[in-house]
Coordinates of C-alpha atoms and ligand atoms in Angstrom, one line a residue:
M1 CA 0.5 120.6 264.5
A2 CA -1.1 124.2 263.8
A3 CA 1.1 125.3 266.5
L4 CA 3.6 125.3 263.9
S5 CA 2.0 128.0 261.8
N6 CA 1.8 130.0 264.6
V7 CA 5.4 130.1 265.2
T8 CA 6.6 133.5 264.2
R9 CA 10.2 133.7 262.1
N10 CA 11.7 136.3 264.7
S11 CA 12.5 133.3 267.6
K12 CA 13.8 130.9 269.2
V13 CA 10.4 128.5 270.0
L14 CA 9.6 125.3 272.2
I15 CA 7.4 123.0 270.1
Q16 CA 5.6 121.1 272.1
V17 CA 3.2 118.3 270.5
I18 CA 0.6 116.3 272.5
G19 CA -0.7 113.4 270.8
K20 CA -2.3 110.2 271.6
N21 CA -0.5 109.0 274.4
R22 CA 2.6 110.6 273.9
T23 CA 4.0 114.3 274.6
F24 CA 7.4 115.2 272.7
S25 CA 8.9 118.6 272.2
C26 CA 12.0 120.1 269.7
S27 CA 13.2 123.6 269.5
A28 CA 13.1 124.9 266.1
V29 CA 16.1 127.7 265.7
Q30 CA 14.3 130.6 263.6
H31 CA 16.0 133.1 261.2
G32 CA 15.5 136.7 262.6
S33 CA 17.2 137.7 265.9
G34 CA 13.5 139.0 267.8
K35 CA 15.0 142.7 268.2
R36 CA 14.2 145.4 266.1
V37 CA 17.6 146.6 264.2
G38 CA 18.0 150.0 263.2
F39 CA 20.2 150.7 260.0
I40 CA 22.1 153.8 259.1
G41 CA 23.3 154.8 255.5
L42 CA 21.6 152.5 253.0
G43 CA 24.5 153.3 250.3
N44 CA 26.0 150.3 247.9
M45 CA 26.9 148.3 251.0
G46 CA 24.1 149.5 253.5
G47 CA 21.3 148.6 251.1
P48 CA 21.8 145.3 250.6
M49 CA 22.6 144.9 254.2
A50 CA 19.3 146.4 255.3
L51 CA 17.8 144.3 253.0
N52 CA 19.2 141.4 254.1
L53 CA 18.2 141.5 257.9
L54 CA 14.6 142.2 256.3
N55 CA 14.6 139.1 254.8
K56 CA 15.4 136.8 257.5
G57 CA 12.6 138.1 259.5
N58 CA 13.9 141.3 261.5
S59 CA 11.7 144.1 262.0
V60 CA 14.3 147.0 260.8
T61 CA 13.6 151.0 260.9
V62 CA 16.1 152.8 258.4
Y63 CA 17.8 156.1 258.0
D64 CA 20.0 158.0 255.2
V65 CA 20.6 161.4 254.0
Y66 CA 19.7 160.3 250.6
P67 CA 15.8 159.7 250.7
E68 CA 15.4 157.5 247.3
A69 CA 17.5 155.4 249.6
M70 CA 15.2 154.9 252.0
S71 CA 12.2 154.4 249.7
K72 CA 13.1 151.5 248.1
L73 CA 13.8 149.8 251.8
Q74 CA 10.6 151.1 253.2
N75 CA 8.8 149.1 249.5
A76 CA 10.6 146.4 250.8
G77 CA 8.6 146.7 254.2
A78 CA 11.1 148.5 256.2
A79 CA 10.0 151.7 258.5
I80 CA 11.2 155.1 257.9
G81 CA 13.1 157.2 260.5
H82 CA 13.5 161.1 260.0
S83 CA 16.7 160.8 261.9
P84 CA 19.3 158.7 263.5
A85 CA 17.6 159.7 267.0
E86 CA 14.3 158.0 265.6
V87 CA 15.9 155.5 264.1
A88 CA 17.2 154.8 267.8
E89 CA 13.9 155.3 269.5
K90 CA 13.0 152.6 267.5
S91 CA 15.8 150.3 267.7
D92 CA 17.9 147.8 270.2
T93 CA 20.4 147.3 268.1
I94 CA 21.4 149.8 265.4
I95 CA 24.0 149.2 262.4
T96 CA 25.8 152.0 260.5
M97 CA 27.2 152.1 257.2
L98 CA 28.4 155.5 256.6
P99 CA 31.0 157.0 254.4
N100 CA 34.1 158.2 257.0
S101 CA 34.5 159.3 260.2
T102 CA 33.0 162.3 260.4
H103 CA 29.7 160.8 259.0
V104 CA 30.0 158.4 262.0
Q105 CA 30.2 161.4 264.6
E106 CA 27.5 162.9 263.4
A107 CA 25.3 160.2 263.1
Y108 CA 26.5 159.1 266.8
A109 CA 26.6 162.4 268.5
G110 CA 25.6 165.3 266.7
E111 CA 22.3 167.0 267.4
N112 CA 19.8 164.4 265.9
G113 CA 22.2 161.6 267.1
V114 CA 21.6 158.0 267.9
F115 CA 22.9 159.0 271.5
Q116 CA 20.1 161.8 272.1
T117 CA 17.3 158.6 272.3
A118 CA 18.9 155.2 272.6
K119 CA 17.9 153.4 274.9
P120 CA 20.5 152.5 278.1
G121 CA 21.3 148.7 277.1
S122 CA 21.5 149.2 273.3
L123 CA 24.3 147.9 271.2
L124 CA 25.4 149.9 268.4
I125 CA 27.6 148.5 265.8
D126 CA 29.6 150.6 263.2
S127 CA 30.5 149.0 259.9
S128 CA 31.9 151.9 258.3
T129 CA 35.5 152.0 257.5
I130 CA 36.6 154.7 260.1
D131 CA 39.6 155.7 262.0
P132 CA 40.1 153.6 265.5
S133 CA 40.6 156.8 267.5
V134 CA 37.0 157.7 266.3
S135 CA 35.4 154.3 267.3
K136 CA 36.8 154.8 270.9
E137 CA 35.9 157.9 271.0
M138 CA 32.6 156.8 270.2
A139 CA 32.4 153.9 272.3
S140 CA 33.5 156.2 275.6
L141 CA 30.4 158.3 274.8
A142 CA 28.5 155.3 274.6
E143 CA 29.5 154.1 277.8
K144 CA 28.4 157.1 279.6
K145 CA 25.0 156.2 278.5
A146 CA 25.4 152.4 279.3
M147 CA 25.5 151.5 275.4
T148 CA 27.6 149.3 274.2
F149 CA 29.5 150.4 271.3
I150 CA 31.3 148.0 268.6
D151 CA 33.4 148.4 265.5
A152 CA 32.8 145.3 263.0
P153 CA 33.9 147.1 259.4
V154 CA 33.6 144.4 257.0
S155 CA 35.5 143.0 253.8
G156 CA 34.0 141.6 250.9
G157 CA 32.6 144.5 248.7
V158 CA 29.3 145.0 247.4
M159 CA 28.4 141.4 246.2
A160 CA 29.5 139.7 249.1
A161 CA 26.8 142.5 251.1
K162 CA 24.2 141.8 248.6
A163 CA 24.6 138.0 249.1
G164 CA 25.0 138.2 253.2
T165 CA 28.5 136.5 253.0
L166 CA 30.3 139.3 254.6
T167 CA 33.4 139.3 256.6
F168 CA 32.9 141.3 259.9
M169 CA 36.0 142.4 261.9
V170 CA 34.7 143.1 265.3
G171 CA 36.3 145.3 268.1
G172 CA 34.6 145.6 271.8
P173 CA 33.7 144.1 274.6
E174 CA 34.3 140.5 274.4
K175 CA 31.5 139.8 276.6
E176 CA 29.2 141.4 274.2
F177 CA 30.7 139.5 270.9
A178 CA 27.8 136.7 271.1
N179 CA 24.8 139.4 270.9
A180 CA 26.4 141.3 268.6
K181 CA 27.5 138.0 266.1
A182 CA 23.7 136.7 266.5
V183 CA 22.8 139.9 264.3
L184 CA 25.7 140.4 262.1
E185 CA 25.1 136.5 261.1
H186 CA 22.1 137.4 259.3
V187 CA 24.1 139.8 256.9
G188 CA 27.7 137.8 257.0
K189 CA 29.5 134.8 256.8
N190 CA 32.4 135.0 258.9
I191 CA 32.2 136.9 262.3
V192 CA 35.7 137.3 263.8
Y193 CA 36.3 139.0 266.8
C194 CA 40.0 141.2 266.9
G195 CA 40.2 142.6 270.5
S196 CA 39.1 145.7 272.4
V197 CA 37.0 148.8 270.2
G198 CA 38.9 149.8 267.5
S199 CA 41.0 146.2 266.9
G200 CA 38.2 145.7 264.0
Q201 CA 39.4 149.0 262.2
A202 CA 42.9 148.3 262.9
A203 CA 42.3 144.5 261.3
K204 CA 40.7 146.4 257.9
I205 CA 42.9 148.8 257.5
C206 CA 46.1 146.4 256.9
N207 CA 44.1 144.5 254.7
N208 CA 43.0 147.0 252.5
M209 CA 46.5 149.0 252.3
L210 CA 47.7 145.6 251.1
L211 CA 44.9 145.3 249.1
A212 CA 46.1 149.0 247.5
I213 CA 49.0 148.1 247.1
N214 CA 48.5 144.2 245.3
M215 CA 46.4 146.2 242.9
V216 CA 49.0 149.1 241.8
G217 CA 51.5 146.5 241.6
T218 CA 49.0 143.7 239.5
A219 CA 48.6 146.9 237.3
E220 CA 52.0 148.0 236.8
A221 CA 52.7 144.2 235.8
M222 CA 49.8 143.6 233.6
N223 CA 50.2 146.9 231.8
L224 CA 54.1 146.3 231.4
G225 CA 53.1 143.0 230.0
V226 CA 50.8 144.4 227.3
R227 CA 53.4 146.8 226.6
L228 CA 55.5 144.2 226.1
G229 CA 53.1 142.4 223.5
L230 CA 51.7 139.6 225.7
D231 CA 48.2 139.2 225.7
P232 CA 46.3 140.4 228.6
K233 CA 44.4 136.9 229.5
L234 CA 47.6 134.9 229.0
L235 CA 49.8 136.7 230.9
S236 CA 47.1 136.5 234.0
N237 CA 46.9 132.9 233.5
I238 CA 50.9 132.7 234.4
I239 CA 50.9 134.8 237.1
N240 CA 47.7 133.3 238.9
T241 CA 49.5 129.9 238.4
S242 CA 52.8 131.4 239.8
S243 CA 54.1 133.0 242.4
G244 CA 52.7 136.9 241.2
R245 CA 49.5 135.8 242.1
S246 CA 47.1 137.8 244.7
W247 CA 43.3 138.5 244.8
S248 CA 43.6 141.4 242.6
S249 CA 45.3 139.0 239.7
E250 CA 42.9 136.5 240.7
I251 CA 39.6 137.4 241.2
Y252 CA 39.4 141.1 240.6
N253 CA 41.8 141.5 237.6
P254 CA 42.4 145.3 236.7
V255 CA 42.0 144.5 232.7
P256 CA 38.9 144.8 230.8
G257 CA 37.9 141.9 229.6
V258 CA 40.4 139.4 231.5
L259 CA 37.5 138.6 233.8
P260 CA 34.1 138.6 233.3
N261 CA 31.5 140.7 236.0
V262 CA 34.3 142.7 237.5
P263 CA 34.4 146.4 237.5
A264 CA 37.5 146.4 235.3
S265 CA 35.1 144.6 232.7
N266 CA 32.4 147.0 233.0
N267 CA 33.9 150.9 232.6
Y268 CA 34.9 150.4 236.4
E269 CA 31.7 151.3 237.9
G270 CA 30.2 149.8 240.7
G271 CA 32.5 148.3 243.0
F272 CA 34.8 149.9 245.6
G273 CA 35.4 153.5 244.7
T274 CA 38.7 155.1 244.3
A275 CA 37.8 158.0 246.5
L276 CA 36.8 155.2 249.5
M277 CA 40.5 153.3 249.0
M278 CA 42.2 156.9 249.3
K279 CA 39.9 157.4 252.5
D280 CA 41.6 153.9 253.7
L281 CA 44.6 154.7 252.6
G282 CA 44.6 158.1 254.5
L283 CA 43.6 156.0 257.8
A284 CA 47.2 153.5 257.5
Q285 CA 48.6 157.3 256.7
S286 CA 47.7 158.5 260.4
S287 CA 47.4 155.2 262.2
A288 CA 51.1 154.5 260.9
T289 CA 52.4 157.9 262.0
R290 CA 50.5 157.5 266.0
S291 CA 52.5 154.4 266.3
N292 CA 55.6 155.3 264.4
S293 CA 54.8 152.7 262.1
A294 CA 57.0 152.5 258.5
I295 CA 54.4 151.8 255.5
P296 CA 56.4 153.4 252.4
L297 CA 55.0 151.1 249.9
G298 CA 51.2 152.4 251.4
S299 CA 52.2 155.8 251.7
L300 CA 53.1 155.5 247.6
A301 CA 49.5 153.8 247.2
H302 CA 47.9 156.4 249.1
Q303 CA 49.6 159.5 247.0
L304 CA 48.6 157.1 243.8
Y305 CA 44.7 156.9 244.8
R306 CA 45.1 160.5 245.6
L307 CA 46.2 162.0 242.1
M308 CA 43.8 160.0 241.0
S309 CA 41.2 161.1 242.8
V310 CA 41.8 164.9 241.4
R311 CA 42.4 163.2 238.1
G312 CA 38.4 162.3 237.7
Y313 CA 38.8 158.4 238.8
A314 CA 37.7 159.8 242.6
K315 CA 33.8 157.2 241.3
K316 CA 35.8 154.7 239.5
D317 CA 36.5 151.0 241.0
F318 CA 39.6 151.2 242.4
S319 CA 41.0 148.6 239.8
S320 CA 41.2 151.6 237.4
I321 CA 44.9 152.2 238.5
Y322 CA 45.4 150.0 235.4
Q323 CA 43.6 152.4 233.1
F324 CA 44.9 155.7 235.0
L325 CA 48.7 154.1 234.2
Q326 CA 47.9 153.5 231.2
K327 CA 46.6 157.0 229.6
S328 CA 49.5 159.2 232.0
E329 CA 51.8 157.0 229.3
N330 CA 50.0 157.6 226.6
S331 CA 49.9 161.2 227.2
N332 CA 53.2 161.5 226.9
Ligands
LIG401 P1 28.1 154.9 249.7 O1 28.5 156.1 249.6 O2 27.6 154.1 249.1 O3 26.8 154.7 250.9 C1 27.1 155.6 252.4 C2 25.7 155.8 252.4 O4 25.5 157.1 253.6 C3 25.1 156.8 251.2 O5 23.7 156.5 250.8 C4 24.6 158.2 252.2 O6 23.4 159.1 251.7 C5 24.5 158.0 253.7 N1 25.0 158.8 254.4 C6 25.8 159.9 254.6 N2 26.4 160.4 255.6 C7 25.1 160.0 256.1 C8 24.7 160.4 257.4 N3 24.6 161.6 258.3 N4 22.9 159.9 257.7 C9 22.5 159.0 257.1 N5 22.8 158.6 256.1 C10 24.0 159.3 256.0 O7 29.4 153.7 250.6 P2 29.6 152.5 250.5 O8 30.3 151.7 249.4 O9 28.1 152.0 251.0 O10 30.9 152.0 251.7 C11 30.3 152.5 253.2 C12 31.4 152.2 254.1 O11 31.6 150.6 254.3 C13 32.5 153.0 254.3 O12 33.5 153.3 255.3 C14 33.3 152.4 253.0 O13 34.7 152.5 253.4 C15 32.8 150.7 253.5 N6 33.2 149.9 252.8 C16 32.9 149.4 251.5 C17 33.0 148.8 250.6 C18 32.5 148.7 249.0 O14 33.0 147.3 248.1 N7 31.7 149.7 249.1 C19 33.6 147.4 250.9 C20 34.3 147.9 252.3 C21 33.8 148.5 253.3

């Protein structure tokens, strides 16, 4: 049985045990993918995702423009790259988790970008939330170099990134989905194939537009109720057992003190920043313009989040719309 101790964590192995007059074999599915994974963008989401990849036995090389983010991962056992190109040199699969479209274009197609050094056959997975047209542009550049680029934005937030329970919405060639899933399963729970490249982003943009609309509505209703003299916990219990219920009212209530462990009860720190929500609503707006779709409430939510961003809420969690409404009224 000594062979068992030599089993690497990174591979699917056939173990053959030869005992007295009998031979049997069994297969052991190990955690790691056996591939070298590069990770670019180690912020609120990317940091814990890269850590989970390491903890699942992958060999991980990381890069972030912010050196402190890299040293945390280095201490946990990751190798450091000094540019996206250096990460690509040392990896077969590369995951990016960057703020917006411009950062993604720079990380892949920039001077020291992934396309400079990645090998033909590399799998490039972008999990940032960006414009679907940029995902398509990157996929076409990748194809010219015999690489595959897929979009795989996530839902679930920082808590799910830490717990490894993210949902991935994947767009790209269907034949590559199994390969992407094998890696993404180390950081997520639901890996959903949405269609050709860009369709993961399309699904993500629609979800986040609805999330913003629901959050604005929840904040408005809660604020009105409090001003009418209702206890916010009581009102939230009623809403959550009535037809006004949503994820924003039940799981992520925007009123401080209604729920523990949500940004609203922590001065709107952590969570999903107002600036990122504003960006996602901007993506919904341009996608709606391109597809000639009417999104009146999405547009209104976009303007509200823009206003909040310039009024000092950019880094606060997006549920701070409740505080923004309250303060707007109090200043009258
Ligand atoms: P973040 O700002 O915390 O992290 C981004 C990281 O990328 C930072 O560490 C930054 O230094 C780094 N970076 C920027 N430009 C870079 C470059 N050119 N090369 C290398 N590193 C670079 O953002 P986040 O909250 O981790 O979000 C990342 C993406 O995930 C965004 O597109 C966001 O919309 C999406 N997202 C976020 C959440 C959330 O709850 N925070 C949830 C779902 C999706």
